[in-house]
Short mmCIF file of C-alpha atoms in Angstrom, two decimals:
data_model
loop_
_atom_site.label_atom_id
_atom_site.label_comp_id
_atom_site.label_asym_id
_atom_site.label_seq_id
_atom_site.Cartn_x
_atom_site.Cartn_y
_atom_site.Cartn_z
CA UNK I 1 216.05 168.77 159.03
CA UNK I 2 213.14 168.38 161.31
CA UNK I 3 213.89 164.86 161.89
CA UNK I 4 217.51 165.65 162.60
CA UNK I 5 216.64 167.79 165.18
CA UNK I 6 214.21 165.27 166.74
CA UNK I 7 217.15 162.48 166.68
CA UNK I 8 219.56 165.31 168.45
CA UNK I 9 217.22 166.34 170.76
CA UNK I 10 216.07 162.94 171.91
CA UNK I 11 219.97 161.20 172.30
CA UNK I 12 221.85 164.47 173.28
CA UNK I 13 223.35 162.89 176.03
CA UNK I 14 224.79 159.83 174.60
CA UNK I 15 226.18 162.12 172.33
CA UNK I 16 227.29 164.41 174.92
CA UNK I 17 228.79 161.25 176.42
CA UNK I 18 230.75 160.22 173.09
CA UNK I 19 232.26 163.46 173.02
CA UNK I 20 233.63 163.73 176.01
CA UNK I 21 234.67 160.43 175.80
CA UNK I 22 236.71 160.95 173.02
CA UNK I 23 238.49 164.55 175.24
CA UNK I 24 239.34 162.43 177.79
CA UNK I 25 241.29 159.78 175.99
CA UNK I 26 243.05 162.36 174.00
CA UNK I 27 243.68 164.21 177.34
CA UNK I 28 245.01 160.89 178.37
CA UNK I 29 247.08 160.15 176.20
CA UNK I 30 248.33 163.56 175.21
CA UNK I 31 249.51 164.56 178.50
CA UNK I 32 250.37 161.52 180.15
CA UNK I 33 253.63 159.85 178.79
CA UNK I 34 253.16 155.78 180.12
CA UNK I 35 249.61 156.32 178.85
CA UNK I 36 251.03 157.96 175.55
CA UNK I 37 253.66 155.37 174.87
CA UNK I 38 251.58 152.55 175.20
CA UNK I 39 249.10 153.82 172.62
CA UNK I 40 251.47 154.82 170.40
CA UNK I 41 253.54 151.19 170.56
CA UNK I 42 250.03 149.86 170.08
CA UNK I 43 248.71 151.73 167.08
CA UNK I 44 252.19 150.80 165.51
CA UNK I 45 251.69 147.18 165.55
CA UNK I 46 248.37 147.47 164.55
CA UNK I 47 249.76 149.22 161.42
CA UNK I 48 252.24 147.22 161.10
CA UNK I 49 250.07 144.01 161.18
CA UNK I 50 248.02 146.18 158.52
CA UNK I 51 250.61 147.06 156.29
CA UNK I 52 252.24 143.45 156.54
CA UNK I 53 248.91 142.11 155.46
CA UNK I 54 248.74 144.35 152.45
CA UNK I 55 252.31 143.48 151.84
CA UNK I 56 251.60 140.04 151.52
CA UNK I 57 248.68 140.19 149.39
CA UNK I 58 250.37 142.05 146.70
CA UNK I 59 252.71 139.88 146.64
CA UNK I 60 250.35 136.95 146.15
CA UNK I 61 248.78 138.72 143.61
CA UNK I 62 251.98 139.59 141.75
CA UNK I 63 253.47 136.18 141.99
CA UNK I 64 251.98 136.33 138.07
CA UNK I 65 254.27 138.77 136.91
CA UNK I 66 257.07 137.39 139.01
CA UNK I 67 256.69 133.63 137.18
CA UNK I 68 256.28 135.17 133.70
CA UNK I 69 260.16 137.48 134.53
CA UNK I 70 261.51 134.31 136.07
CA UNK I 71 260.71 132.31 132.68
CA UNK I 72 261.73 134.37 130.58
CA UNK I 73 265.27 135.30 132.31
CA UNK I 74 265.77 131.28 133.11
CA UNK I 75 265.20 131.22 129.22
CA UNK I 76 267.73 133.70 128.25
CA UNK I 77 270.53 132.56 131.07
CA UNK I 78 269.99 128.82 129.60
CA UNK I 79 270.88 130.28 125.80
CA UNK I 80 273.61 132.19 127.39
CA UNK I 81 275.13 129.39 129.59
CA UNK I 82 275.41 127.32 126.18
CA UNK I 83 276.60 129.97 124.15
CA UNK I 84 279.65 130.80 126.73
CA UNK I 85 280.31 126.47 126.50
CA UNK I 86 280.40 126.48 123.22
CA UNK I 87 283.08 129.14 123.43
CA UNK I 88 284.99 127.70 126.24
CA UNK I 89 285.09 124.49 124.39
CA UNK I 90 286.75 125.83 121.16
CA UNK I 91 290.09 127.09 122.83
CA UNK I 92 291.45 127.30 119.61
CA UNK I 93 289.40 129.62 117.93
CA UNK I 94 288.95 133.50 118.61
CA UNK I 95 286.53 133.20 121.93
CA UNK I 96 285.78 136.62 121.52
CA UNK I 97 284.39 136.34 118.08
CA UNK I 98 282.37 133.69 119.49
CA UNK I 99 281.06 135.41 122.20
CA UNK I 100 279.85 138.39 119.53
CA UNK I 101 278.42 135.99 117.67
CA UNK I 102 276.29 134.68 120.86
CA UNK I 103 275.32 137.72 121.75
CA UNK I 104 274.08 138.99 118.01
CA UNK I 105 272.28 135.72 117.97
CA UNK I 106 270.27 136.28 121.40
CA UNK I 107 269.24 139.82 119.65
CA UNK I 108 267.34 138.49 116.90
CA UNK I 109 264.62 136.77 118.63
CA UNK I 110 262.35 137.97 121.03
CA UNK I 111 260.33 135.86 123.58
CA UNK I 112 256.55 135.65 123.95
CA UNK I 113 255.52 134.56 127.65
CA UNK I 114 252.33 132.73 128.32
CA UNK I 115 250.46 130.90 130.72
CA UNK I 116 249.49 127.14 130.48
CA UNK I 117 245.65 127.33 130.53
CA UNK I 118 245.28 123.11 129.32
CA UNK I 119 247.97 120.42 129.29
CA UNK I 120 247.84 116.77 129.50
CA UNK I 121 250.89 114.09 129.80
CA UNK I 122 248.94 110.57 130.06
CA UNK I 123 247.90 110.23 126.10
CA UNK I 124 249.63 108.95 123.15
CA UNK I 125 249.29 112.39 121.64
CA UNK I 126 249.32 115.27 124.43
CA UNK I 127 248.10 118.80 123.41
CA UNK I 128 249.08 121.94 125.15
CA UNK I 129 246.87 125.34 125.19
CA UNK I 130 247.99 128.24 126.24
CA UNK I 131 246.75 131.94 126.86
CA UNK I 132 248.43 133.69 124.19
CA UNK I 133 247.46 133.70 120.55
CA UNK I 134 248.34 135.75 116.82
CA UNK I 135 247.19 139.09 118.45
CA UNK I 136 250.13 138.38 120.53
CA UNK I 137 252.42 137.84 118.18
CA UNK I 138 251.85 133.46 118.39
CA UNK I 139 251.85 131.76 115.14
CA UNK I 140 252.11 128.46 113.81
CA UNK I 141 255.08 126.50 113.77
CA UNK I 142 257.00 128.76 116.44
CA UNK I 143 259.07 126.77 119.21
CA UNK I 144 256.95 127.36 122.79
CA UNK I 145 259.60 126.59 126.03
CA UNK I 146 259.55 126.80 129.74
CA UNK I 147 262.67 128.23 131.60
CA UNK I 148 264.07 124.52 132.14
CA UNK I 149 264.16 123.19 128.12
CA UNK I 150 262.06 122.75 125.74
CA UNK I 151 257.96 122.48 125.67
CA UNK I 152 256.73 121.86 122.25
CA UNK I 153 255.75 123.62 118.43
CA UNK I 154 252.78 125.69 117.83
CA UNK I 155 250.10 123.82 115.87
CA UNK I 156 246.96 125.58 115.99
CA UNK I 157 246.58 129.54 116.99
CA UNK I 158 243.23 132.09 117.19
CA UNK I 159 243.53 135.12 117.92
CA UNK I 160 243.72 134.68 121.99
CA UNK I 161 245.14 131.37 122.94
CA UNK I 162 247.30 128.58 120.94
CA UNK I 163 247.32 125.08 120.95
CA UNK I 164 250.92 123.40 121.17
CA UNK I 165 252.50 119.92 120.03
CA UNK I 166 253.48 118.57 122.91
CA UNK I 167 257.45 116.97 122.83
CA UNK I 168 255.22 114.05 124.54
CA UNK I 169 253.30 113.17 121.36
CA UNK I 170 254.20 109.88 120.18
CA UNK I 171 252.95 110.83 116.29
CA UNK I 172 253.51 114.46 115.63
CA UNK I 173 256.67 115.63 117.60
CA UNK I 174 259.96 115.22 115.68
CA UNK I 175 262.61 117.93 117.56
CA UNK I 176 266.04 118.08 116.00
CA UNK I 177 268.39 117.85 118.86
CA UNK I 178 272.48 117.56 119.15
CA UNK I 179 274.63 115.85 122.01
CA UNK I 180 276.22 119.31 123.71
CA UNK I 181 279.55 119.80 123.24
CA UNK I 182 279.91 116.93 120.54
CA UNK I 183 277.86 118.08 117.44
CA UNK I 184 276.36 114.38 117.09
CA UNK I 185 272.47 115.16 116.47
CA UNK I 186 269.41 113.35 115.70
CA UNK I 187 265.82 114.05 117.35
CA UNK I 188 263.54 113.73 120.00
CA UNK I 189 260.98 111.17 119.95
CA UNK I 190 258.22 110.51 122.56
CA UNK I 191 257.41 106.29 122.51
CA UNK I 192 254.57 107.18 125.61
CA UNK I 193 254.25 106.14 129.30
CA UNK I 194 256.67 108.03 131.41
CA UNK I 195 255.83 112.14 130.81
CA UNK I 196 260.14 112.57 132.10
CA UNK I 197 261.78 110.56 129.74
CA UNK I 198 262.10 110.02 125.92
CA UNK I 199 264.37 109.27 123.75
CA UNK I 200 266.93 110.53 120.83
CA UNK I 201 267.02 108.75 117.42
CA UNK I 202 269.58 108.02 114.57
CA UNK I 203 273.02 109.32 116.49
CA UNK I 204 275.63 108.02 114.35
CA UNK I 205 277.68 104.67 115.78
CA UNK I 206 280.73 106.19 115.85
CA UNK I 207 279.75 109.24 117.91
CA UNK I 208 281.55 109.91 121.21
CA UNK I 209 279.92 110.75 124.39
CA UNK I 210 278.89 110.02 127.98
CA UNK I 211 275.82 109.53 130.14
CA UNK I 212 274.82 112.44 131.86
CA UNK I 213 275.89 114.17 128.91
CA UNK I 214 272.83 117.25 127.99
CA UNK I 215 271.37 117.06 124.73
CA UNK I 216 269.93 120.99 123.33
CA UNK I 217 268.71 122.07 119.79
CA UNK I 218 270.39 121.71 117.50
CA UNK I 219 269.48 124.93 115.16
CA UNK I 220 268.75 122.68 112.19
CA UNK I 221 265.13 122.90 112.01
CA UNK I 222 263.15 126.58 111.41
CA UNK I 223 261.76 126.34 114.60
CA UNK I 224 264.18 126.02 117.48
CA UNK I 225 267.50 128.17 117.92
CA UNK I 226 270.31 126.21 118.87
CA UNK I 227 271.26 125.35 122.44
CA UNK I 228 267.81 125.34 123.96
CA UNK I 229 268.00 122.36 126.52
CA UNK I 230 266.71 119.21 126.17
CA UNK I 231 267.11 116.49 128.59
CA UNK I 232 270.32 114.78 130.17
CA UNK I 233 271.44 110.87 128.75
CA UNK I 234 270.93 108.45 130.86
CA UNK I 235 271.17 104.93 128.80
CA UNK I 236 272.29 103.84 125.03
CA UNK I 237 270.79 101.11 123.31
CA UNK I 238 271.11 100.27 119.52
CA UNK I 239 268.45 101.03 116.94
CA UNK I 240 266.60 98.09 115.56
CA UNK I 241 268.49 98.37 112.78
CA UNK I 242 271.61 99.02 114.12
CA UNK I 243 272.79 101.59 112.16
CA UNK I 244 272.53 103.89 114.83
CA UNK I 245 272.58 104.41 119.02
CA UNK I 246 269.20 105.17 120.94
CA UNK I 247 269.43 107.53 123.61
CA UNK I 248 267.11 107.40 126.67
CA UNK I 249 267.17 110.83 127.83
CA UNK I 250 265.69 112.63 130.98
CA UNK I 251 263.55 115.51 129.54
CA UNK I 252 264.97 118.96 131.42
CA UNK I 253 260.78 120.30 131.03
CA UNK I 254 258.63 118.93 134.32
CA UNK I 255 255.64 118.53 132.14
CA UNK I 256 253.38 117.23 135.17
CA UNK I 257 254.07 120.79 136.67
CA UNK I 258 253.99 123.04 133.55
CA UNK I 259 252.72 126.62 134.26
CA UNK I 260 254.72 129.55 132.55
CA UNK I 261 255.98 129.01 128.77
CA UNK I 262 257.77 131.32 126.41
CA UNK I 263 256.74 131.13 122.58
CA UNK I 264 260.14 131.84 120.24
CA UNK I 265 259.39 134.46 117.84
CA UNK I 266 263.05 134.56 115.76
CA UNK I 267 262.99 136.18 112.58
CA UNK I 268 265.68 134.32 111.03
CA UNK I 269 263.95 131.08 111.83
CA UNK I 270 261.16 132.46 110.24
CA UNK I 271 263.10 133.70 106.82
CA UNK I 272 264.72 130.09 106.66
CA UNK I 273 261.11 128.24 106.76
CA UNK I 274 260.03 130.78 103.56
CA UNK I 275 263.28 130.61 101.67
CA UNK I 276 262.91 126.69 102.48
CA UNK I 277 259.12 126.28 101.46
CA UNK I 278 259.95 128.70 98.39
CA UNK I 279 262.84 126.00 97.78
CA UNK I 280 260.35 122.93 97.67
CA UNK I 281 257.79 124.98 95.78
CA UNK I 282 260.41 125.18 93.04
CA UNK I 283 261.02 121.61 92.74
CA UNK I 284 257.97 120.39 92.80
CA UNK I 285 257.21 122.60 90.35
CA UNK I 286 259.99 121.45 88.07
CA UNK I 287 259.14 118.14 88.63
CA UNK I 288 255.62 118.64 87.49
CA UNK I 289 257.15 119.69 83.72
#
């Protein structure tokens, strides 16, 4: 207190100074109306400025949030898009029925979002990891896609992060896929070099379509829904044996730019890969009698 007193007593009069500094402007300002209105347009654009600046960091810092929404709602308009096609396409039929049916199927599954923490596109066998794992809800064998197509299958998952299959792995990726619109099907197969383009296998010679024509999911497999996109046509070629056409498609996924993925968690996918494995457990049971 002593000291306090000391400081006081030795600077009184800058003190004395700062206060009536501080009367005078508000005197100034107060009752002088030029004086008053420039202050007043100052302090605002000094707020402003403020406020703008605080503006625009939160939006930086929720431009997280925003990607993750924008996935998953490019995700559910793709599966929606297809779903109404396939029920403009089939004029004769009850569209209505069809469009119930769409819209019960988009209800069973649910959609895991997740960030791309690893990915590579220049080996034979690319990997994906990403920031979600079974705590989340991830397990193995689910279908993982961005909002433009599809991404990959789930191979290996702790209890925070995942690692994914990559549809550009040249050994391990096998994606059952079907021309849109046509029901031909056959699946995706990665041969290496360019991360945009791969290629369809085994559609049937006398199948009918176009190039620029979109190939999706097909639906066959326990791991993708149907209609999920896959890439556009752009050439045919035979098969080496040919049996078959070989499509050369133009994968929808940038995987050189891959940042926000959604993991498919469908229950129905998940009741036909038990009631399958169950299936092949019998037989090879029978077999071994």
């Amino acid at each position: 207190m002593r000291n306090l007193l000391e400081f006081l007593v030795k600077y009184y009069h800058w003190l004395l100074f700062v206060v009536l500094e501080v009367i005078s402007v508000v005197l100034l300002f107060q009752y002088n109306s030029y004086q008053g209105s420039v202050w007043f347009s100052s302090a605002n654009a000094v707020v402003g400025k403020a406020y703008e600046t605080r503006a625009s960091v939160e939006s930086f810092l929720s431009l997280k949030k925003v990607n993750e929404e924008l996935t998953l709602r490019n995700f559910y308009l793709e599966r929606q898009v297809n779903e109404l096609a396939q029920a403009y396409g089939d004029l004769t039929k009850d569209t209505t029925v069809l469009e119930r049916n769409g819209l019960q199927f988009l209800s069973k599954y649910k959609v895991i979002p997740a960030k791309v923490v690893y990915n590579s596109v220049n080996q034979m066998d690319n990997l994906i990891t990403i920031d979600k794992g079974s705590k989340d809800g991830v397990a193995v064998d689910m279908g993982v896609a961005s909002g433009s197509g599809v991404v990959g299958v789930v191979y290996q998952v702790s209890d925070h992060y995942a690692v994914v299959i990559s549809a550009l792995n040249r050994s391990s990726s096998r994606i059952s896929c079907v021309i849109r619109g046509r029901g031909y099907f056959g699946y995706l197969h990665w041969t290496g070099g360019d991360a945009s383009r791969a290629y369809v296998e085994d559609i049937p010679r006398h199948a009918q379509f176009h190039r620029g024509e979109w190939v999706v999911t097909s639906g066959y497999s326990s791991i993708f829904p149907a209609g999920v996109m896959v890439g556009q046509i752009e050439k045919v070629f035979n098969s080496p044996d040919g049996l078959s056409y070989r499509l050369q498609v133009k994968l929808a996924t940038d995987f050189g730019n891959l940042r926000d993925v959604c993991v498919i968690n469908d229950n129905s996918v998940l009741e036909q890969s038990q009631l399958l494995r169950a299936a092949q457990d019998s037989l090879r049971a029978k077999q071994n009698q």
